Amino acid sequence: MIEGSCHCGLICLEIETAPTTVTDCNCSICRCYGTLWAYYSPGSVRIRSKGEETHTYMCNDHMLAFHRCPNCGCVTHWAATDPALDRMGVNARLLPAEIVETATIRRFDGASTFSYRD
Ligand SMILES: [Zn+2]
């Protein structure tokens, strides 16, 4: 079990296995957030709040919701609004530092793949 949390500790992430690859995407939203994404099936990730639930931001025709801590503002994960999509992204920046240090960083050219608009 790997645990991570936002900076203030309000939102906790639990995943079953450490990611071996994390994705550095250059699309407009990922550049703004500075996230590194580890992809999982939603069933293998637990996200708990010790208080208020996460706030969300949606773009890309509202297919993905980007969740952030309501207190410290750290982006914790994204979730697909379509429950049939068996995929979500956890911000690996919130996991223990040695996980990102040892994972392979995959550069993804999201800027050429997605055309985000609000
Ligand atoms: Zn926080």
Short mmCIF file of C-alpha atoms and ligand atoms in Angstrom, two decimals:
data_model
loop_
_atom_site.label_atom_id
_atom_site.label_comp_id
_atom_site.label_asym_id
_atom_site.label_seq_id
_atom_site.Cartn_x
_atom_site.Cartn_y
_atom_site.Cartn_z
CA MET A 1 0.00 0.00 0.00
CA ILE A 2 1.36 3.38 -1.03
CA GLU A 3 0.03 6.50 0.62
CA GLY A 4 0.19 10.07 -0.47
CA SER A 5 -1.45 13.29 0.54
CA CYS A 6 -1.82 16.90 -0.43
CA HIS A 7 0.42 19.47 1.26
CA CYS A 8 -1.87 20.18 4.19
CA GLY A 9 -2.86 16.52 4.66
CA LEU A 10 -6.60 17.01 4.28
CA ILE A 11 -6.86 14.72 1.23
CA CYS A 12 -5.22 11.28 1.44
CA LEU A 13 -4.53 8.95 -1.47
CA GLU A 14 -4.03 5.21 -1.15
CA ILE A 15 -2.91 3.04 -4.05
CA GLU A 16 -2.10 -0.64 -4.08
CA THR A 17 1.09 -0.52 -6.12
CA ALA A 18 3.68 2.15 -6.81
CA PRO A 19 3.74 3.41 -10.40
CA THR A 20 6.78 2.37 -12.43
CA THR A 21 6.00 4.97 -15.09
CA VAL A 22 4.62 8.46 -14.61
CA THR A 23 3.44 10.73 -17.40
CA ASP A 24 4.61 14.30 -17.92
CA CYS A 25 2.00 15.76 -20.28
CA ASN A 26 2.52 19.08 -22.05
CA CYS A 27 -1.14 19.92 -22.67
CA SER A 28 -2.40 23.27 -21.43
CA ILE A 29 -3.94 22.08 -18.17
CA CYS A 30 -1.11 19.74 -17.18
CA ARG A 31 1.45 22.47 -17.83
CA CYS A 32 -0.46 24.79 -15.53
CA TYR A 33 -0.75 22.21 -12.79
CA GLY A 34 2.78 20.82 -13.03
CA THR A 35 1.43 17.33 -12.40
CA LEU A 36 2.97 13.94 -13.09
CA TRP A 37 0.24 11.38 -13.72
CA ALA A 38 0.13 7.79 -12.58
CA TYR A 39 -2.78 5.94 -14.18
CA TYR A 40 -4.93 3.42 -12.35
CA SER A 41 -8.25 1.69 -12.44
CA PRO A 42 -10.54 3.71 -10.13
CA GLY A 43 -11.22 0.56 -8.15
CA SER A 44 -7.60 0.34 -7.02
CA VAL A 45 -7.37 3.89 -5.63
CA ARG A 46 -8.87 5.21 -2.40
CA ILE A 47 -9.23 8.93 -1.87
CA ARG A 48 -10.28 10.13 1.56
CA SER A 49 -10.84 13.56 2.98
CA LYS A 50 -10.50 14.43 6.65
CA GLY A 51 -12.99 17.22 6.12
CA GLU A 52 -14.33 19.04 3.14
CA GLU A 53 -14.39 17.10 -0.14
CA THR A 54 -12.20 18.02 -3.10
CA HIS A 55 -13.07 20.87 -5.40
CA THR A 56 -13.13 20.18 -9.13
CA TYR A 57 -12.35 21.88 -12.41
CA MET A 58 -13.58 20.56 -15.73
CA CYS A 59 -12.32 21.19 -19.24
CA ASN A 60 -11.98 19.16 -22.45
CA ASP A 61 -15.75 19.14 -22.99
CA HIS A 62 -16.18 18.11 -19.36
CA MET A 63 -14.87 14.59 -19.91
CA LEU A 64 -12.42 14.83 -17.01
CA ALA A 65 -12.76 16.41 -13.60
CA PHE A 66 -9.53 17.64 -12.02
CA HIS A 67 -9.76 17.41 -8.25
CA ARG A 68 -7.84 19.61 -5.83
CA CYS A 69 -7.64 20.07 -2.10
CA PRO A 70 -10.05 22.82 -0.98
CA ASN A 71 -7.55 23.99 1.61
CA CYS A 72 -4.01 23.90 0.16
CA GLY A 73 -4.98 23.72 -3.53
CA CYS A 74 -2.82 20.73 -4.51
CA VAL A 75 -4.17 18.79 -7.48
CA THR A 76 -4.80 15.27 -6.22
CA HIS A 77 -6.22 13.38 -9.20
CA TRP A 78 -8.43 13.44 -12.23
CA ALA A 79 -11.53 11.32 -12.68
CA ALA A 80 -13.48 10.62 -15.85
CA THR A 81 -17.06 11.83 -15.76
CA ASP A 82 -18.02 8.69 -17.73
CA PRO A 83 -18.05 5.87 -15.15
CA ALA A 84 -17.50 3.35 -17.96
CA LEU A 85 -13.92 4.60 -18.38
CA ASP A 86 -11.80 2.32 -16.23
CA ARG A 87 -9.02 4.84 -15.81
CA MET A 88 -8.08 7.72 -13.59
CA GLY A 89 -4.95 9.75 -13.00
CA VAL A 90 -3.28 10.21 -9.62
CA ASN A 91 -0.87 13.11 -9.22
CA ALA A 92 2.37 11.26 -8.49
CA ARG A 93 3.82 14.50 -7.07
CA LEU A 94 1.79 13.77 -3.95
CA LEU A 95 3.28 10.30 -3.47
CA PRO A 96 6.50 9.74 -1.50
CA ALA A 97 9.39 11.48 -3.29
CA GLU A 98 11.37 8.28 -3.87
CA ILE A 99 8.58 6.94 -6.07
CA VAL A 100 8.90 9.74 -8.58
CA GLU A 101 12.69 9.58 -8.33
CA THR A 102 12.76 5.92 -9.36
CA ALA A 103 9.86 5.88 -11.85
CA THR A 104 10.40 6.27 -15.57
CA ILE A 105 9.06 9.62 -16.74
CA ARG A 106 7.12 9.31 -19.97
CA ARG A 107 6.78 12.54 -21.91
CA PHE A 108 3.38 12.74 -23.55
CA ASP A 109 2.65 15.29 -26.25
CA GLY A 110 -0.84 16.12 -25.07
CA ALA A 111 -0.58 19.59 -26.58
CA SER A 112 -0.74 18.04 -30.06
CA THR A 113 -3.31 15.42 -29.05
CA PHE A 114 -5.94 17.45 -27.20
CA SER A 115 -7.57 20.75 -28.03
CA TYR A 116 -8.92 21.81 -24.67
CA ARG A 117 -11.59 24.38 -24.38
CA ASP A 118 -13.89 25.33 -21.58
ZN ZN B 1 -4.58 20.08 1.29
#
